[in-house]
Amino acid sequence: MKKVWKKLLSMAVVSALALGLVPPTIARAEAEDWTGEAEVYIGFGGDKAEENDWGFQYNSPENEGNSGDIVATTATAKVGDTVTVSLEFPSEVVNTWWVAPVIVASGIGEMDATVTCKIDDQDVTINSEAGDLWWYEATGDYDETQSVRLAGGWNEWGTQYIDEPSGFKKIEYTITINGAKAAAANAGPASDFEGEADLYIGFGGDKAEENDWGFQYNSPENEGNTADITATNGKLKVGDTATVTLEFASEVVNTWWVAPVLVAEGVSELDATVTCKIDDQEVEIDPSAGDAWWYEATGDYDETQAVRLAGGWNEWGTQYMAEPSGFKKIEYTVTLNSMKVGAATATDADAEATDEPAAAPAGEVDKNGTYNAYIGIQTPKFSFRNAWYDAYGKDDAENPGFFDRITGWDANNEAVELPGTITDTVIAGNGTYEVSITGMEFPEDEFKDQEYMNLIFLDTDIPNTGDITISDMSLSVNGSSVSITPVISPDSPDYLVMLIQNIWNEEVATIGYYPVPVTDMKITFTVSGFDYDNETAVTEAATEAEGATEAEAATEAEVTEAAEGGLGTGAIVGIVAAILAVAGIGAGVVVSKKKKDK
């Protein structure tokens, strides 16, 4: 039986109506017709036997993670072409985890395609209204700038355009590319914002114990808002100050996320002053905790419209304040000091693809210096070893000692030390290194409802300037190699962090199967970019095993965009989609301080 988390936001509904601000028109070059020829194939992950064996995997043509016993028919297509692609299996597919028609193309801004599906030569009904008609998402050998998924597939944790395919031996898609246009670029220099932007507070939290998520405010007039919240919203022009509030009918027990949100498109520069009061008491905000502003889908607004401002709290992301709890009113006062829209500047060119501003690095890299690398994890029951810079990390003076151990939770929700020996490493020049945790022992119910980790990551204190590269990463769990597709963490702008598994970030691809409970874990990786070599570093990385390398999950801000999907053997795109698209939760490597049973 598949073990799937309950959706945290089953009551939340995303409205398709765009409300509020109509921004000034930004000069854009007119999009041209796309004239390329794309490779077309079916991406797939599923079980050939019971008990989640993930025995069938097809990531992309010639991908090393593909199962050798699948016969794939692929094709190439231009605009106007119709092609049929298929996968044939030597034995029956017991469960499908994900399947999608994929075309390989870069730089597409608009697409219209007709997709039909057959399973064992029988027509399958596709609900094209279930989600996006197409989107970029890393798949197999192709990153999120190359791989376009088309509506028509199934994702255990994400959008489901068809009924779950099971008990079959052949699946095929017929695809007609009706039209496509290249993405249009901004034209001309950035200009001062002269419009008026909507301002409100986005929020998700509990009105009662046991994670009931009883309070939700996604955006003005959003159908997913709970009725017992009174919202005061505002509007801002450059130079204006506005105060926005949320008042709750009863006490907020836990906050999952809260943020002041500005609705504006095409922002390339922004400077705002943000203050906060909770129950009319001033709250200290640490603006240096993360980005000053960023785009992120929120409520009715997608990731090109909703600008989050520094000053909130995110259980899984950046925490600019102490966690708000036990209150009935929260208020933000925002002064919009300046804002520009239009062409991106050189400093944010790298972030343009994700609609987020570039973050300032922690400093320059000393290419003749030494740095540190650490292994981090989080289990389904939120036992953890956090990143060194996070809460409960190496330098957290309020919570000392947690970084040198694995921490779990007892029956009274008190933090306790769990068995496990952590081995970090010093990065001294170019070479191959290892970090590990051995001898772990978890409570019996740690993996009862979820047979994979929430988080597996490698964090370093190397400034994230792009000068140093981590590559050739491999993961070993309980002595067996696991197929992985790590990404640089978008949630750590200051330091170089590699995400291997993060169920809240859709940018992180699904990793291969590994057994639980986890007792031993090792990450091997290669470092380059220094001006000297480390001749004593590990010379051979662990061999990558066959398995899932599919990116399904957490950027919805399809996790985004964490790709729209990115989980482990059971990565939870459904949760990511609900949380990121509806609640607006950003993924991060921060442990929950609440004991959860979901």
Coordinates of C-alpha atoms in Angstrom, one line a residue:
M1 CA 0.0 0.0 0.0
K2 CA 1.2 3.5 -0.8
K3 CA 1.8 5.6 2.3
V4 CA 0.8 9.2 1.5
W5 CA 0.6 12.2 3.9
K6 CA -2.8 13.7 4.4
K7 CA -3.0 17.0 2.6
L8 CA -2.5 19.8 5.1
L9 CA -4.9 22.2 3.2
S10 CA -7.7 20.0 2.0
M11 CA -10.2 22.8 2.7
A12 CA -8.2 25.4 0.8
V13 CA -9.4 26.2 -2.8
V14 CA -7.3 28.3 -5.1
S15 CA -9.5 30.9 -7.0
A16 CA -8.6 31.4 -10.6
L17 CA -9.7 35.0 -10.5
A18 CA -6.9 37.6 -10.5
L19 CA -7.8 40.5 -8.2
G20 CA -6.5 43.9 -7.3
L21 CA -3.7 45.7 -9.0
V22 CA -3.5 46.2 -12.7
P23 CA 0.2 47.3 -13.0
P24 CA 1.5 49.8 -15.5
T25 CA 2.4 48.2 -18.8
I26 CA 6.1 47.1 -19.1
A27 CA 7.7 47.5 -22.4
R28 CA 8.5 44.0 -23.7
A29 CA 9.8 42.7 -27.0
E30 CA 7.1 40.9 -28.9
A31 CA 7.4 37.1 -28.6
E32 CA 8.4 35.4 -31.8
D33 CA 7.2 32.0 -33.0
W34 CA 9.2 29.1 -31.7
T35 CA 10.8 27.3 -34.7
G36 CA 12.8 24.6 -33.0
E37 CA 12.4 20.8 -33.0
A38 CA 11.8 19.1 -29.7
E39 CA 12.5 15.6 -28.4
V40 CA 9.3 14.1 -27.1
Y41 CA 9.1 11.2 -24.6
I42 CA 7.2 9.8 -21.6
G43 CA 8.7 10.2 -18.1
F44 CA 7.7 7.6 -15.6
G45 CA 8.2 6.1 -12.1
G46 CA 6.2 3.2 -10.7
D47 CA 6.2 -0.2 -9.0
K48 CA 6.7 -3.5 -10.7
A49 CA 5.9 -5.3 -7.5
E50 CA 4.1 -4.6 -4.2
E51 CA 5.5 -2.6 -1.3
N52 CA 6.8 0.5 -3.1
D53 CA 9.7 -1.2 -4.9
W54 CA 9.9 1.6 -7.5
G55 CA 11.0 -1.1 -10.0
F56 CA 10.1 0.8 -13.1
Q57 CA 11.7 4.2 -13.9
Y58 CA 12.1 6.1 -17.2
N59 CA 13.7 9.5 -16.6
S60 CA 14.7 10.5 -20.1
P61 CA 16.3 8.9 -23.2
E62 CA 19.6 7.2 -22.3
N63 CA 19.4 8.3 -18.6
E64 CA 21.5 6.0 -16.4
G65 CA 18.6 5.8 -13.9
N66 CA 16.2 4.2 -16.4
S67 CA 15.1 0.6 -15.8
G68 CA 16.6 -1.6 -18.4
D69 CA 13.5 -3.6 -19.1
I70 CA 11.3 -0.7 -20.4
V71 CA 10.9 -0.4 -24.1
A72 CA 10.5 3.3 -24.9
T73 CA 9.4 4.9 -28.2
T74 CA 10.4 8.5 -28.4
A75 CA 10.0 11.1 -31.2
T76 CA 10.9 14.6 -32.3
A77 CA 8.3 17.3 -33.2
K78 CA 8.0 20.8 -34.6
V79 CA 5.1 23.1 -34.4
G80 CA 2.3 21.5 -36.4
D81 CA 3.6 18.0 -36.0
T82 CA 1.7 15.1 -34.4
V83 CA 3.7 12.3 -32.8
T84 CA 3.0 9.3 -30.6
V85 CA 5.4 8.1 -27.8
S86 CA 5.0 5.1 -25.6
L87 CA 6.5 3.0 -22.8
E88 CA 6.0 -0.8 -22.8
F89 CA 6.8 -2.8 -19.6
P90 CA 7.8 -6.4 -19.4
S91 CA 5.4 -7.1 -16.5
E92 CA 2.4 -5.3 -15.0
V93 CA 2.8 -1.9 -13.4
V94 CA 1.4 -2.3 -9.9
N95 CA 1.4 1.4 -8.9
T96 CA 2.2 4.6 -10.7
W97 CA 4.0 7.3 -8.8
W98 CA 4.3 9.8 -11.6
V99 CA 3.9 9.8 -15.4
A100 CA 4.1 12.8 -17.8
P101 CA 4.5 13.5 -21.5
V102 CA 7.7 15.6 -21.8
I103 CA 9.1 17.7 -24.6
V104 CA 12.7 19.0 -24.5
A105 CA 12.9 22.6 -25.5
S106 CA 14.4 25.8 -24.1
G107 CA 13.1 29.4 -24.2
I108 CA 9.4 28.7 -24.8
G109 CA 7.0 31.4 -23.4
E110 CA 3.7 30.2 -24.8
M111 CA 2.6 26.8 -25.9
D112 CA -0.6 25.1 -27.2
A113 CA -0.6 21.4 -27.5
T114 CA -3.3 18.7 -27.8
V115 CA -2.6 15.5 -25.8
T116 CA -4.4 12.2 -25.8
C117 CA -3.6 9.0 -23.9
K118 CA -4.0 5.3 -24.2
I119 CA -3.3 2.6 -21.6
D120 CA -3.2 -0.9 -23.0
D121 CA -4.6 0.5 -26.2
Q122 CA -7.7 1.9 -24.5
D123 CA -8.5 5.6 -24.6
V124 CA -8.0 7.4 -21.2
T125 CA -9.9 10.5 -20.3
I126 CA -7.7 13.5 -19.6
N127 CA -9.0 16.4 -17.5
S128 CA -7.0 19.3 -18.9
E129 CA -8.6 21.6 -16.3
A130 CA -6.9 19.8 -13.4
G131 CA -3.8 22.1 -13.6
D132 CA -1.5 23.9 -15.9
L133 CA -1.5 23.0 -19.6
W134 CA 2.3 23.0 -19.7
W135 CA 5.2 24.0 -17.5
Y136 CA 9.0 23.7 -17.1
E137 CA 10.2 21.1 -14.6
A138 CA 13.6 19.3 -14.3
T139 CA 13.2 15.7 -15.6
G140 CA 15.9 13.1 -15.9
D141 CA 18.9 14.6 -17.8
Y142 CA 17.1 17.9 -18.4
D143 CA 16.9 20.8 -16.0
E144 CA 14.0 23.2 -15.4
T145 CA 15.1 25.4 -18.4
Q146 CA 14.9 22.5 -20.8
S147 CA 12.2 20.1 -19.8
V148 CA 8.6 21.0 -20.6
R149 CA 5.8 18.8 -19.0
L150 CA 2.5 18.7 -20.8
A151 CA -0.9 18.2 -19.1
G152 CA -2.1 14.6 -19.3
G153 CA -0.2 12.7 -16.6
W154 CA -0.5 11.6 -13.1
N155 CA 1.5 12.6 -10.0
E156 CA 1.0 10.9 -6.7
W157 CA 1.9 14.1 -4.9
G158 CA 0.8 16.7 -7.5
T159 CA -1.6 17.3 -10.3
Q160 CA -3.6 14.3 -11.5
Y161 CA -5.0 14.8 -15.0
I162 CA -6.0 11.1 -15.3
D163 CA -7.1 8.4 -13.0
E164 CA -4.2 6.6 -11.4
P165 CA -2.8 4.1 -13.9
S166 CA -2.3 0.6 -12.5
G167 CA -2.4 -2.9 -13.6
F168 CA -1.1 -2.2 -17.2
K169 CA 1.8 -3.0 -19.5
K170 CA 1.7 -0.1 -22.0
I171 CA 1.1 3.6 -21.9
E172 CA 1.2 6.0 -24.9
Y173 CA 0.6 9.6 -25.6
T174 CA -0.2 11.3 -28.9
I175 CA 0.8 14.9 -28.9
T176 CA 0.2 17.7 -31.4
I177 CA 2.1 20.9 -31.0
N178 CA -0.4 23.4 -32.3
G179 CA 1.7 26.5 -31.6
A180 CA 4.6 27.8 -29.5
K181 CA 6.2 31.2 -29.0
A182 CA 9.6 32.0 -27.6
A183 CA 9.7 33.8 -24.3
A184 CA 9.7 37.6 -24.7
A185 CA 12.3 39.5 -22.8
N186 CA 11.9 42.9 -21.1
A187 CA 13.0 45.8 -23.2
G188 CA 14.6 49.0 -22.1
P189 CA 16.0 50.0 -18.7
A190 CA 14.2 49.6 -15.4
S191 CA 11.8 52.5 -14.6
D192 CA 10.3 53.9 -11.4
F193 CA 7.0 52.2 -10.4
E194 CA 4.2 54.8 -10.9
G195 CA 1.2 52.7 -10.1
E196 CA -0.6 51.7 -6.9
A197 CA 0.0 48.2 -5.5
D198 CA -2.3 46.2 -3.3
L199 CA -1.0 45.3 0.2
Y200 CA -2.2 42.6 2.5
I201 CA -1.1 39.9 5.0
G202 CA -1.0 36.3 3.9
F203 CA -1.4 33.8 6.8
G204 CA -1.8 30.2 7.7
G205 CA -2.1 28.9 11.3
D206 CA -4.0 26.8 13.8
K207 CA -7.0 27.9 15.8
A208 CA -6.9 24.7 17.9
E209 CA -4.3 22.1 18.9
E210 CA -3.3 19.2 16.7
N211 CA -2.4 21.1 13.5
D212 CA -6.0 21.9 12.5
W213 CA -4.9 24.7 10.1
G214 CA -8.1 26.5 11.2
F215 CA -7.0 30.0 10.1
Q216 CA -6.1 30.8 6.5
Y217 CA -5.9 34.1 4.7
N218 CA -4.5 33.6 1.2
S219 CA -5.4 36.9 -0.5
P220 CA -8.3 39.3 -0.7
E221 CA -11.6 37.5 -1.6
N222 CA -9.8 34.1 -2.0
E223 CA -12.2 31.2 -1.6
G224 CA -9.7 29.4 0.6
N225 CA -9.8 32.1 3.3
T226 CA -11.5 31.2 6.6
A227 CA -14.5 33.3 7.3
D228 CA -13.6 34.2 10.9
I229 CA -10.7 36.4 10.0
T230 CA -11.2 40.2 9.6
A231 CA -8.7 41.6 7.2
T232 CA -7.8 45.3 6.7
N233 CA -5.9 45.7 3.4
G234 CA -4.3 48.7 1.8
K235 CA -2.7 50.2 -1.2
L236 CA 0.8 51.7 -1.7
K237 CA 2.4 54.0 -4.1
V238 CA 6.1 54.8 -3.9
G239 CA 6.6 57.1 -0.9
D240 CA 3.4 55.9 0.8
T241 CA 3.0 54.2 4.2
A242 CA 0.1 51.8 4.7
T243 CA -1.0 49.6 7.7
V244 CA -2.6 46.2 7.1
T245 CA -4.1 43.8 9.7
L246 CA -5.6 40.5 10.4
E247 CA -7.9 40.0 13.4
F248 CA -8.9 36.5 14.4
A249 CA -12.1 35.4 16.1
S250 CA -10.2 33.3 18.6
E251 CA -6.6 32.8 19.6
V252 CA -4.0 31.7 17.1
V253 CA -2.4 28.6 18.7
N254 CA 0.4 28.1 16.1
T255 CA 1.5 30.1 13.1
W256 CA 2.7 28.1 10.0
W257 CA 3.4 31.1 7.8
V258 CA 2.7 34.8 7.8
A259 CA 4.0 37.5 5.4
P260 CA 3.2 41.0 4.2
V261 CA 2.4 40.7 0.5
L262 CA 2.6 43.4 -2.2
V263 CA 0.9 42.7 -5.5
A264 CA 3.0 44.0 -8.4
E265 CA 4.5 42.6 -11.7
G266 CA 7.9 43.1 -13.2
V267 CA 9.6 44.4 -10.1
S268 CA 13.4 44.5 -10.4
E269 CA 14.3 46.7 -7.5
L270 CA 12.4 47.3 -4.2
D271 CA 13.2 49.1 -0.9
A272 CA 10.6 49.0 1.8
T273 CA 10.5 49.6 5.6
V274 CA 8.5 47.0 7.5
T275 CA 7.3 47.1 11.1
C276 CA 5.0 44.6 12.9
K277 CA 2.7 44.6 16.0
I278 CA 1.1 41.6 17.5
D279 CA -1.8 42.4 19.8
D280 CA -0.7 46.0 19.6
Q281 CA 2.8 45.2 20.9
E282 CA 5.9 46.0 18.8
V283 CA 7.6 42.9 17.4
E284 CA 11.3 42.8 16.6
I285 CA 12.1 42.0 13.0
D286 CA 15.5 40.8 11.8
P287 CA 15.7 42.0 8.1
S288 CA 19.1 40.3 7.7
A289 CA 17.5 36.8 8.2
G290 CA 16.9 36.4 4.5
D291 CA 15.9 38.3 1.3
A292 CA 14.4 41.8 1.6
W293 CA 11.8 40.8 -0.9
W294 CA 11.0 38.0 -3.4
Y295 CA 8.4 36.7 -5.8
E296 CA 6.3 33.8 -4.6
A297 CA 2.9 32.5 -5.6
T298 CA 0.4 33.5 -2.9
G299 CA -3.4 33.0 -2.9
D300 CA -4.8 34.3 -6.2
Y301 CA -1.5 35.6 -7.4
D302 CA 1.2 33.6 -9.2
E303 CA 4.9 33.9 -8.8
T304 CA 5.0 36.8 -11.2
Q305 CA 2.5 38.9 -9.2
A306 CA 2.9 38.4 -5.5
V307 CA 5.9 40.0 -3.8
R308 CA 6.6 38.9 -0.3
L309 CA 8.4 41.4 2.0
A310 CA 10.8 40.5 4.7
G311 CA 9.2 40.6 8.2
G312 CA 7.2 37.4 8.5
W313 CA 7.6 33.8 9.8
N314 CA 7.7 30.6 7.8
E315 CA 7.8 27.2 9.7
W316 CA 9.7 25.7 6.8
G317 CA 11.6 28.8 5.5
T318 CA 12.9 32.2 6.6
Q319 CA 12.0 33.4 10.1
Y320 CA 12.4 37.2 10.4
M321 CA 10.7 37.2 13.9
A322 CA 10.1 34.9 16.8
E323 CA 7.2 32.5 16.1
P324 CA 3.9 34.2 16.6
S325 CA 1.5 32.3 18.9
G326 CA -1.3 33.0 21.4
F327 CA -2.5 36.2 19.7
K328 CA -5.7 37.5 18.1
K329 CA -4.3 40.4 16.0
I330 CA -1.3 41.0 13.7
E331 CA -0.5 44.2 12.0
Y332 CA 2.2 45.3 9.5
T333 CA 3.1 48.9 8.6
V334 CA 4.9 49.2 5.3
T335 CA 6.6 52.2 3.8
L336 CA 7.4 51.7 0.1
N337 CA 10.6 53.8 -0.2
S338 CA 11.3 53.0 -3.8
M339 CA 10.4 50.4 -6.5
K340 CA 11.5 49.9 -10.1
V341 CA 10.0 47.7 -12.7
G342 CA 11.3 46.5 -16.0
A343 CA 14.6 45.1 -17.2
A344 CA 16.6 43.1 -14.7
T345 CA 19.9 44.5 -13.5
A346 CA 23.2 42.6 -13.7
T347 CA 23.0 41.7 -10.1
D348 CA 19.8 39.8 -10.4
A349 CA 20.4 38.3 -13.9
D350 CA 20.9 34.8 -12.4
A351 CA 17.7 35.0 -10.5
E352 CA 15.6 36.2 -13.4
A353 CA 14.7 32.6 -14.4
T354 CA 12.9 32.0 -11.1
D355 CA 11.4 35.5 -10.8
E356 CA 13.3 36.1 -7.6
P357 CA 15.9 38.8 -6.9
A358 CA 19.5 37.8 -6.5
A359 CA 20.6 37.5 -2.9
A360 CA 23.7 39.1 -1.5
P361 CA 26.4 36.5 -0.7
A362 CA 27.9 36.1 2.7
G363 CA 31.2 37.5 1.4
E364 CA 34.0 36.7 -1.0
V365 CA 35.4 33.2 -1.3
D366 CA 39.0 32.8 -0.1
K367 CA 40.2 30.5 -2.9
N368 CA 43.2 29.6 -0.8
G369 CA 41.3 29.1 2.4
T370 CA 39.5 26.3 4.1
Y371 CA 35.8 25.8 4.8
N372 CA 33.5 23.3 6.4
A373 CA 30.8 20.9 5.1
Y374 CA 28.0 19.3 7.2
I375 CA 25.3 16.7 6.7
G376 CA 21.7 17.5 7.6
I377 CA 18.6 15.5 7.9
Q378 CA 15.0 15.6 9.0
T379 CA 12.7 12.6 9.5
P380 CA 8.9 12.3 9.1
K381 CA 8.5 12.8 12.8
F382 CA 10.8 15.8 12.7
S383 CA 13.8 14.4 14.3
F384 CA 16.6 16.5 12.9
R385 CA 20.1 17.8 12.4
N386 CA 19.7 21.3 11.1
A387 CA 22.0 23.5 8.9
W388 CA 24.8 25.1 10.8
Y389 CA 23.4 28.6 10.3
D390 CA 19.7 27.8 11.2
A391 CA 17.9 27.7 14.5
Y392 CA 19.3 24.9 16.6
G393 CA 22.4 25.2 14.4
K394 CA 26.1 25.6 15.3
D395 CA 25.9 29.2 16.4
D396 CA 22.5 29.3 18.1
A397 CA 23.4 30.5 21.5
E398 CA 19.9 30.1 22.8
N399 CA 19.8 26.4 21.9
P400 CA 23.4 25.1 22.3
G401 CA 24.4 21.6 21.8
F402 CA 21.8 20.6 19.2
F403 CA 24.2 20.8 16.3
D404 CA 26.4 18.0 17.6
R405 CA 23.7 15.4 17.8
I406 CA 20.5 14.0 16.2
T407 CA 17.5 15.4 18.1
G408 CA 14.2 13.8 18.4
W409 CA 11.0 14.2 20.4
D410 CA 9.7 12.3 23.4
A411 CA 6.1 11.6 24.3
N412 CA 5.8 15.0 26.0
N413 CA 7.1 16.8 23.0
E414 CA 10.4 17.5 24.6
A415 CA 13.6 17.4 22.6
V416 CA 15.8 14.4 23.3
E417 CA 19.2 13.2 22.0
L418 CA 19.0 10.2 19.7
P419 CA 21.8 7.8 18.9
G420 CA 24.0 8.6 15.9
T421 CA 27.6 9.6 15.2
I422 CA 28.0 12.6 12.9
T423 CA 31.1 13.0 10.8
D424 CA 31.5 16.4 9.1
T425 CA 34.6 17.4 7.1
V426 CA 36.9 20.3 6.4
I427 CA 37.1 21.4 2.7
A428 CA 40.7 22.2 2.1
G429 CA 41.0 22.7 -1.7
N430 CA 39.7 20.9 -4.7
G431 CA 39.0 17.2 -4.1
T432 CA 36.4 14.7 -3.2
Y433 CA 35.0 14.6 0.4
E434 CA 32.6 12.6 2.6
V435 CA 30.2 13.5 5.4
S436 CA 28.2 10.9 7.2
I437 CA 25.9 9.9 10.1
T438 CA 26.3 6.3 11.4
G439 CA 24.6 4.3 14.1
M440 CA 21.3 6.1 14.1
E441 CA 18.4 4.6 16.0
F442 CA 14.9 6.1 15.8
P443 CA 11.7 5.4 17.8
E444 CA 9.6 2.6 16.3
D445 CA 7.0 4.9 14.8
E446 CA 9.5 7.3 13.2
F447 CA 8.7 6.0 9.6
K448 CA 5.3 4.4 10.3
D449 CA 3.3 6.7 8.0
Q450 CA 6.1 7.9 5.6
E451 CA 8.9 5.7 4.4
Y452 CA 11.4 8.4 3.4
M453 CA 13.1 11.5 4.9
N454 CA 11.7 15.0 4.8
L455 CA 15.1 16.5 4.3
I456 CA 18.6 15.3 3.3
F457 CA 21.1 18.0 2.5
L458 CA 24.8 19.1 2.5
D459 CA 25.4 22.5 3.9
T460 CA 28.7 24.5 3.9
D461 CA 30.0 27.8 5.1
I462 CA 31.3 28.6 1.6
P463 CA 29.9 31.9 0.4
N464 CA 27.4 31.3 -2.3
T465 CA 29.1 33.4 -5.0
G466 CA 29.3 30.8 -7.7
D467 CA 33.1 30.6 -7.5
I468 CA 33.0 27.2 -5.9
T469 CA 31.2 24.2 -7.4
I470 CA 30.0 21.0 -5.7
S471 CA 29.5 18.2 -8.2
D472 CA 29.5 14.4 -8.5
M473 CA 27.4 14.0 -5.4
S474 CA 26.4 10.5 -4.3
L475 CA 24.3 9.2 -1.4
S476 CA 24.6 6.0 0.4
V477 CA 21.8 4.8 2.9
N478 CA 22.3 1.8 5.0
G479 CA 25.3 0.8 2.8
S480 CA 23.4 1.0 -0.5
S481 CA 23.8 3.7 -3.1
V482 CA 20.8 5.9 -3.9
S483 CA 20.1 7.7 -7.2
I484 CA 20.0 11.5 -6.6
T485 CA 19.7 14.8 -8.5
P486 CA 20.8 17.5 -6.0
V487 CA 20.3 21.2 -6.6
I488 CA 21.7 24.3 -5.0
S489 CA 19.3 25.4 -2.3
P490 CA 17.2 28.5 -3.3
D491 CA 16.5 28.9 0.5
S492 CA 20.2 29.6 1.4
P493 CA 21.2 32.7 -0.5
D494 CA 24.3 33.3 1.6
Y495 CA 26.0 29.9 1.7
L496 CA 26.5 27.0 -0.7
V497 CA 23.9 24.4 0.3
M498 CA 23.0 21.3 -1.8
L499 CA 19.5 19.9 -1.4
I500 CA 19.2 16.1 -2.0
Q501 CA 15.7 15.6 -0.6
N502 CA 13.3 18.3 0.5
I503 CA 9.6 17.4 0.4
W504 CA 8.6 21.1 0.5
N505 CA 10.7 22.2 -2.4
E506 CA 9.5 21.3 -5.9
E507 CA 12.9 22.1 -7.4
V508 CA 14.4 19.0 -5.8
A509 CA 14.0 15.9 -7.9
T510 CA 12.7 12.6 -6.6
I511 CA 15.5 10.4 -5.4
G512 CA 15.8 6.7 -5.6
Y513 CA 14.5 4.1 -3.2
Y514 CA 16.2 3.5 0.1
P515 CA 15.3 1.4 3.1
V516 CA 13.9 2.7 6.4
P517 CA 14.5 3.1 9.2
V518 CA 17.7 4.8 8.3
T519 CA 20.7 3.7 10.4
D520 CA 23.7 5.0 8.3
M521 CA 23.9 7.7 5.7
K522 CA 26.9 9.0 3.7
I523 CA 27.2 11.9 1.2
T524 CA 30.2 11.9 -1.1
F525 CA 30.9 15.0 -3.2
T526 CA 33.6 16.7 -5.3
V527 CA 34.6 20.4 -4.8
S528 CA 36.2 22.5 -7.5
G529 CA 37.0 26.2 -7.9
F530 CA 39.8 26.7 -5.3
D531 CA 43.3 27.7 -6.3
Y532 CA 44.8 24.6 -4.8
D533 CA 44.1 20.9 -4.7
N534 CA 43.7 18.6 -1.6
E535 CA 45.7 15.5 -2.5
T536 CA 44.5 13.7 0.6
A537 CA 40.8 14.1 0.0
V538 CA 38.7 11.0 -0.8
T539 CA 39.5 10.0 -4.4
E540 CA 36.5 7.9 -5.3
A541 CA 32.9 8.9 -4.9
A542 CA 30.3 6.2 -4.3
T543 CA 28.7 4.8 -7.4
E544 CA 25.3 6.2 -8.2
A545 CA 22.7 3.5 -8.1
E546 CA 19.8 3.1 -10.6
G547 CA 16.7 4.7 -9.3
A548 CA 14.4 7.6 -9.5
T549 CA 15.9 10.9 -10.6
E550 CA 12.6 12.5 -11.5
A551 CA 11.9 16.0 -10.3
E552 CA 8.4 15.9 -8.7
A553 CA 7.4 18.1 -5.9
A554 CA 7.6 21.1 -3.9
T555 CA 8.5 24.6 -6.8
E556 CA 4.2 24.6 -7.2
A557 CA 4.8 27.5 -6.7
E558 CA 3.7 25.0 -9.2
V559 CA 7.8 23.1 -4.8
T560 CA 8.6 24.9 -7.1
E561 CA 9.0 25.7 -10.1
A562 CA 11.4 22.2 -6.2
A563 CA 10.6 21.7 -9.1
E564 CA 7.0 21.5 -9.6
G565 CA 7.7 18.5 -7.7
G566 CA 10.6 17.3 -5.9
L567 CA 10.5 14.6 -3.3
G568 CA 12.0 11.4 -2.2
T569 CA 10.8 7.9 -2.8
G570 CA 7.5 9.3 -1.8
A571 CA 8.0 13.0 -2.3
I572 CA 4.9 14.9 -1.4
V573 CA 4.0 17.2 -4.3
G574 CA 0.4 17.3 -3.2
I575 CA 1.4 18.9 0.0
V576 CA 3.8 21.1 -1.7
A577 CA 1.2 22.2 -4.2
A578 CA -1.3 22.8 -1.5
I579 CA 1.1 24.6 0.8
L580 CA 3.1 26.6 -1.8
A581 CA 0.3 27.5 -4.2
V582 CA -2.5 28.0 -1.6
A583 CA -0.7 28.8 1.6
G584 CA 2.4 30.3 0.2
I585 CA 4.9 28.3 2.2
G586 CA 8.5 28.5 1.1
A587 CA 10.6 25.5 1.5
G588 CA 13.6 25.6 3.9
V589 CA 16.0 23.6 5.9
V590 CA 14.5 24.6 9.3
V591 CA 13.2 22.0 11.8
S592 CA 9.6 22.2 13.1
K593 CA 9.4 23.1 16.8
K594 CA 5.9 21.6 16.9
K595 CA 5.4 17.9 17.3
K596 CA 3.3 16.7 14.3
D597 CA 1.6 13.4 13.8
K598 CA 0.9 13.9 10.1

